[in-house]
């Protein structure tokens, strides 16, 4: 098993543990934090299963799923979650996703987190393409991905069903040889 621990200036990515369930529930269970995500707020039991799945995925070979705790370097607490899923049919490519507690919003933490995920994917995993999808209404995520060095590719119509209705997604990506590696997290 490859243990993930990626330090940045303000954030650190590390493997999730059972000790993170309450902190992750503060993200996954919060209606504000999940407003633009493709699922309704999760129960604590559902978050326990997400953590258990992440821990099982960490034991698989080849590893395709990374669910990582996002911690604040200065304070040490878990403030969010980051996900990187390597595509089975295209192992050079991975989808990223993230969630942060709403009290962390507006400080550039999301941009730092996307940068750390790009560092992890390109430098540690040797990926060629990293992409993420966002709700068209989530302009904060749009700005986060653009500032972190990702390019807006386009819209996938009726991509996900969320809150009882079909929703489009806007895709952003970064390509290894185009990526602005000097933008360190």
Tab-separated table of C-alpha atoms in Angstrom:
chain	number	residue	atom	x	y	z
A	1	UNK	CA	0.000	0.000	0.000
A	2	UNK	CA	1.214	3.465	-0.849
A	3	UNK	CA	0.571	5.899	2.001
A	4	UNK	CA	-0.381	9.387	0.862
A	5	UNK	CA	0.881	12.416	2.769
A	6	UNK	CA	1.263	15.545	0.634
A	7	UNK	CA	2.200	18.743	2.494
A	8	UNK	CA	1.499	22.210	1.141
A	9	UNK	CA	1.979	25.693	2.551
A	10	UNK	CA	-1.464	25.918	4.180
A	11	UNK	CA	-2.924	22.455	3.597
A	12	UNK	CA	-1.939	18.833	3.887
A	13	UNK	CA	-3.483	15.838	2.118
A	14	UNK	CA	-3.376	12.527	3.947
A	15	UNK	CA	-5.208	9.218	3.987
A	16	UNK	CA	-8.604	9.312	5.683
A	17	UNK	CA	-9.067	7.309	8.864
A	18	UNK	CA	-12.053	6.414	11.020
A	19	UNK	CA	-11.076	9.382	13.194
A	20	UNK	CA	-12.112	11.681	10.296
A	21	UNK	CA	-15.768	10.611	10.164
A	22	UNK	CA	-17.112	13.545	12.210
A	23	UNK	CA	-14.974	16.091	10.347
A	24	UNK	CA	-16.028	14.682	6.969
A	25	UNK	CA	-19.663	14.610	8.067
A	26	UNK	CA	-19.293	18.354	8.729
A	27	UNK	CA	-18.770	18.628	4.939
A	28	UNK	CA	-20.831	15.782	3.462
A	29	UNK	CA	-23.731	16.321	5.858
A	30	UNK	CA	-23.943	20.100	5.501
A	31	UNK	CA	-26.660	21.378	3.114
A	32	UNK	CA	-24.598	24.489	2.292
A	33	UNK	CA	-21.394	22.522	1.604
A	34	UNK	CA	-23.240	20.054	-0.649
A	35	UNK	CA	-25.437	22.594	-2.473
A	36	UNK	CA	-23.543	22.170	-5.770
A	37	UNK	CA	-22.527	18.532	-5.294
A	38	UNK	CA	-24.353	15.752	-7.161
A	39	UNK	CA	-25.917	14.254	-4.020
A	40	UNK	CA	-28.051	15.233	-1.057
A	41	UNK	CA	-26.417	15.753	2.340
A	42	UNK	CA	-25.128	12.454	3.738
A	43	UNK	CA	-25.966	10.895	7.077
A	44	UNK	CA	-23.201	10.071	9.539
A	45	UNK	CA	-23.672	6.381	8.695
A	46	UNK	CA	-23.208	7.130	4.985
A	47	UNK	CA	-20.005	9.036	5.776
A	48	UNK	CA	-18.784	6.068	7.834
A	49	UNK	CA	-19.277	3.883	4.734
A	50	UNK	CA	-17.448	6.428	2.511
A	51	UNK	CA	-14.478	6.301	4.907
A	52	UNK	CA	-14.589	2.489	5.044
A	53	UNK	CA	-14.667	2.336	1.214
A	54	UNK	CA	-11.727	4.751	1.041
A	55	UNK	CA	-9.726	2.600	3.439
A	56	UNK	CA	-10.505	-0.527	1.384
A	57	UNK	CA	-9.530	1.307	-1.826
A	58	UNK	CA	-6.175	2.225	-0.243
A	59	UNK	CA	-5.401	-1.505	-0.012
A	60	UNK	CA	-6.155	-2.345	-3.657
A	61	UNK	CA	-3.560	-2.789	-6.365
A	62	UNK	CA	-3.519	-1.029	-8.695
A	63	UNK	CA	-5.030	1.739	-6.643
A	64	UNK	CA	-7.599	3.796	-8.511
A	65	UNK	CA	-9.391	5.717	-5.745
A	66	UNK	CA	-7.859	8.182	-3.329
A	67	UNK	CA	-10.134	9.772	-0.727
A	68	UNK	CA	-7.968	12.099	1.309
A	69	UNK	CA	-8.459	14.208	4.414
A	70	UNK	CA	-7.656	17.886	3.923
A	71	UNK	CA	-6.031	19.304	7.026
A	72	UNK	CA	-5.085	22.829	8.010
A	73	UNK	CA	-1.299	22.915	8.485
A	74	UNK	CA	-1.432	25.693	11.100
A	75	UNK	CA	-4.254	24.247	13.204
A	76	UNK	CA	-3.985	20.549	12.351
A	77	UNK	CA	-7.700	19.848	12.086
A	78	UNK	CA	-9.501	18.193	9.170
A	79	UNK	CA	-11.363	20.877	7.210
A	80	UNK	CA	-12.393	18.985	4.111
A	81	UNK	CA	-12.077	16.056	1.771
A	82	UNK	CA	-10.389	15.556	-1.596
A	83	UNK	CA	-11.035	12.738	-4.033
A	84	UNK	CA	-8.976	11.561	-7.017
A	85	UNK	CA	-10.318	8.678	-9.085
A	86	UNK	CA	-8.121	7.190	-11.817
A	87	UNK	CA	-10.202	6.076	-14.775
A	88	UNK	CA	-10.194	2.309	-15.312
A	89	UNK	CA	-10.177	2.460	-19.127
A	90	UNK	CA	-7.870	5.493	-19.257
A	91	UNK	CA	-5.299	5.069	-16.456
A	92	UNK	CA	-3.438	8.216	-17.564
A	93	UNK	CA	-6.481	10.297	-16.564
A	94	UNK	CA	-8.197	11.016	-13.254
A	95	UNK	CA	-11.224	12.917	-12.029
A	96	UNK	CA	-10.893	15.106	-8.949
A	97	UNK	CA	-13.504	16.351	-6.516
A	98	UNK	CA	-13.384	18.240	-3.265
A	99	UNK	CA	-15.433	19.565	-0.407
A	100	UNK	CA	-14.584	22.060	2.294
A	101	UNK	CA	-16.437	23.202	5.389
A	102	UNK	CA	-18.257	26.452	4.570
A	103	UNK	CA	-16.326	28.307	7.283
A	104	UNK	CA	-13.209	27.756	5.136
A	105	UNK	CA	-14.678	29.355	2.004
A	106	UNK	CA	-13.470	32.680	0.649
A	107	UNK	CA	-9.843	32.330	1.779
A	108	UNK	CA	-8.301	30.699	-1.315
A	109	UNK	CA	-8.217	27.303	0.401
A	110	UNK	CA	-10.047	25.659	-2.529
A	111	UNK	CA	-7.444	26.927	-4.980
A	112	UNK	CA	-4.637	25.637	-2.758
A	113	UNK	CA	-6.425	22.295	-2.561
A	114	UNK	CA	-6.812	21.958	-6.337
A	115	UNK	CA	-3.123	22.842	-6.737
A	116	UNK	CA	-2.172	20.146	-4.221
A	117	UNK	CA	-4.318	17.607	-6.094
A	118	UNK	CA	-2.571	18.550	-9.347
A	119	UNK	CA	0.849	18.159	-7.693
A	120	UNK	CA	-0.232	14.783	-6.321
A	121	UNK	CA	-1.641	13.551	-9.629
A	122	UNK	CA	1.115	14.770	-11.926
A	123	UNK	CA	4.230	14.454	-9.765
A	124	UNK	CA	3.373	11.539	-7.495
A	125	UNK	CA	1.069	9.421	-9.649
A	126	UNK	CA	2.499	10.275	-13.086
A	127	UNK	CA	-0.883	11.139	-14.612
A	128	UNK	CA	-1.187	12.948	-17.928
A	129	UNK	CA	-4.691	14.465	-17.545
A	130	UNK	CA	-6.638	15.559	-14.476
A	131	UNK	CA	-10.173	16.833	-14.744
A	132	UNK	CA	-13.067	17.920	-12.577
A	133	UNK	CA	-16.719	18.738	-13.166
A	134	UNK	CA	-18.729	21.453	-11.448
A	135	UNK	CA	-22.286	22.712	-11.365
A	136	UNK	CA	-22.749	25.597	-13.826
A	137	UNK	CA	-24.094	27.647	-10.906
A	138	UNK	CA	-20.933	27.102	-8.846
A	139	UNK	CA	-18.934	30.131	-9.941
A	140	UNK	CA	-16.657	29.822	-6.888
A	141	UNK	CA	-15.519	26.395	-8.150
A	142	UNK	CA	-15.058	27.870	-11.629
A	143	UNK	CA	-12.728	30.555	-10.283
A	144	UNK	CA	-10.936	28.039	-8.048
A	145	UNK	CA	-10.109	25.708	-10.939
A	146	UNK	CA	-9.117	28.505	-13.325
A	147	UNK	CA	-6.799	30.170	-10.794
A	148	UNK	CA	-5.268	26.766	-9.962
A	149	UNK	CA	-4.272	26.356	-13.619
A	150	UNK	CA	-7.102	24.276	-15.054
A	151	UNK	CA	-8.807	25.065	-18.378
A	152	UNK	CA	-12.563	25.132	-18.894
A	153	UNK	CA	-13.341	22.531	-21.579
A	154	UNK	CA	-17.095	22.690	-21.929
A	155	UNK	CA	-20.487	21.560	-20.754
A	156	UNK	CA	-21.885	18.055	-20.378
A	157	UNK	CA	-25.649	18.351	-20.700
A	158	UNK	CA	-27.815	16.548	-18.136
A	159	UNK	CA	-24.721	14.923	-16.684
A	160	UNK	CA	-25.988	14.214	-13.161
A	161	UNK	CA	-29.303	13.874	-11.397
A	162	UNK	CA	-29.236	15.991	-8.254
A	163	UNK	CA	-32.042	16.980	-5.923
A	164	UNK	CA	-34.651	15.392	-8.156
A	165	UNK	CA	-33.635	17.085	-11.410
A	166	UNK	CA	-31.100	16.683	-14.202
A	167	UNK	CA	-28.169	19.065	-14.035
A	168	UNK	CA	-25.452	19.967	-16.497
A	169	UNK	CA	-21.783	19.878	-15.515
A	170	UNK	CA	-18.957	22.113	-16.693
A	171	UNK	CA	-15.655	20.273	-17.137
A	172	UNK	CA	-12.227	21.727	-16.349
A	173	UNK	CA	-8.923	19.961	-16.956
A	174	UNK	CA	-5.184	20.245	-16.647
A	175	UNK	CA	-2.745	18.438	-18.935
A	176	UNK	CA	0.641	17.455	-17.575
A	177	UNK	CA	2.763	19.178	-20.236
A	178	UNK	CA	0.643	22.363	-20.200
A	179	UNK	CA	0.338	22.563	-16.442
A	180	UNK	CA	1.905	25.531	-14.763
A	181	UNK	CA	3.999	23.624	-12.240
A	182	UNK	CA	5.417	26.791	-10.759
A	183	UNK	CA	2.046	27.402	-9.106
A	184	UNK	CA	2.945	25.465	-6.008
A	185	UNK	CA	0.382	24.835	-3.303
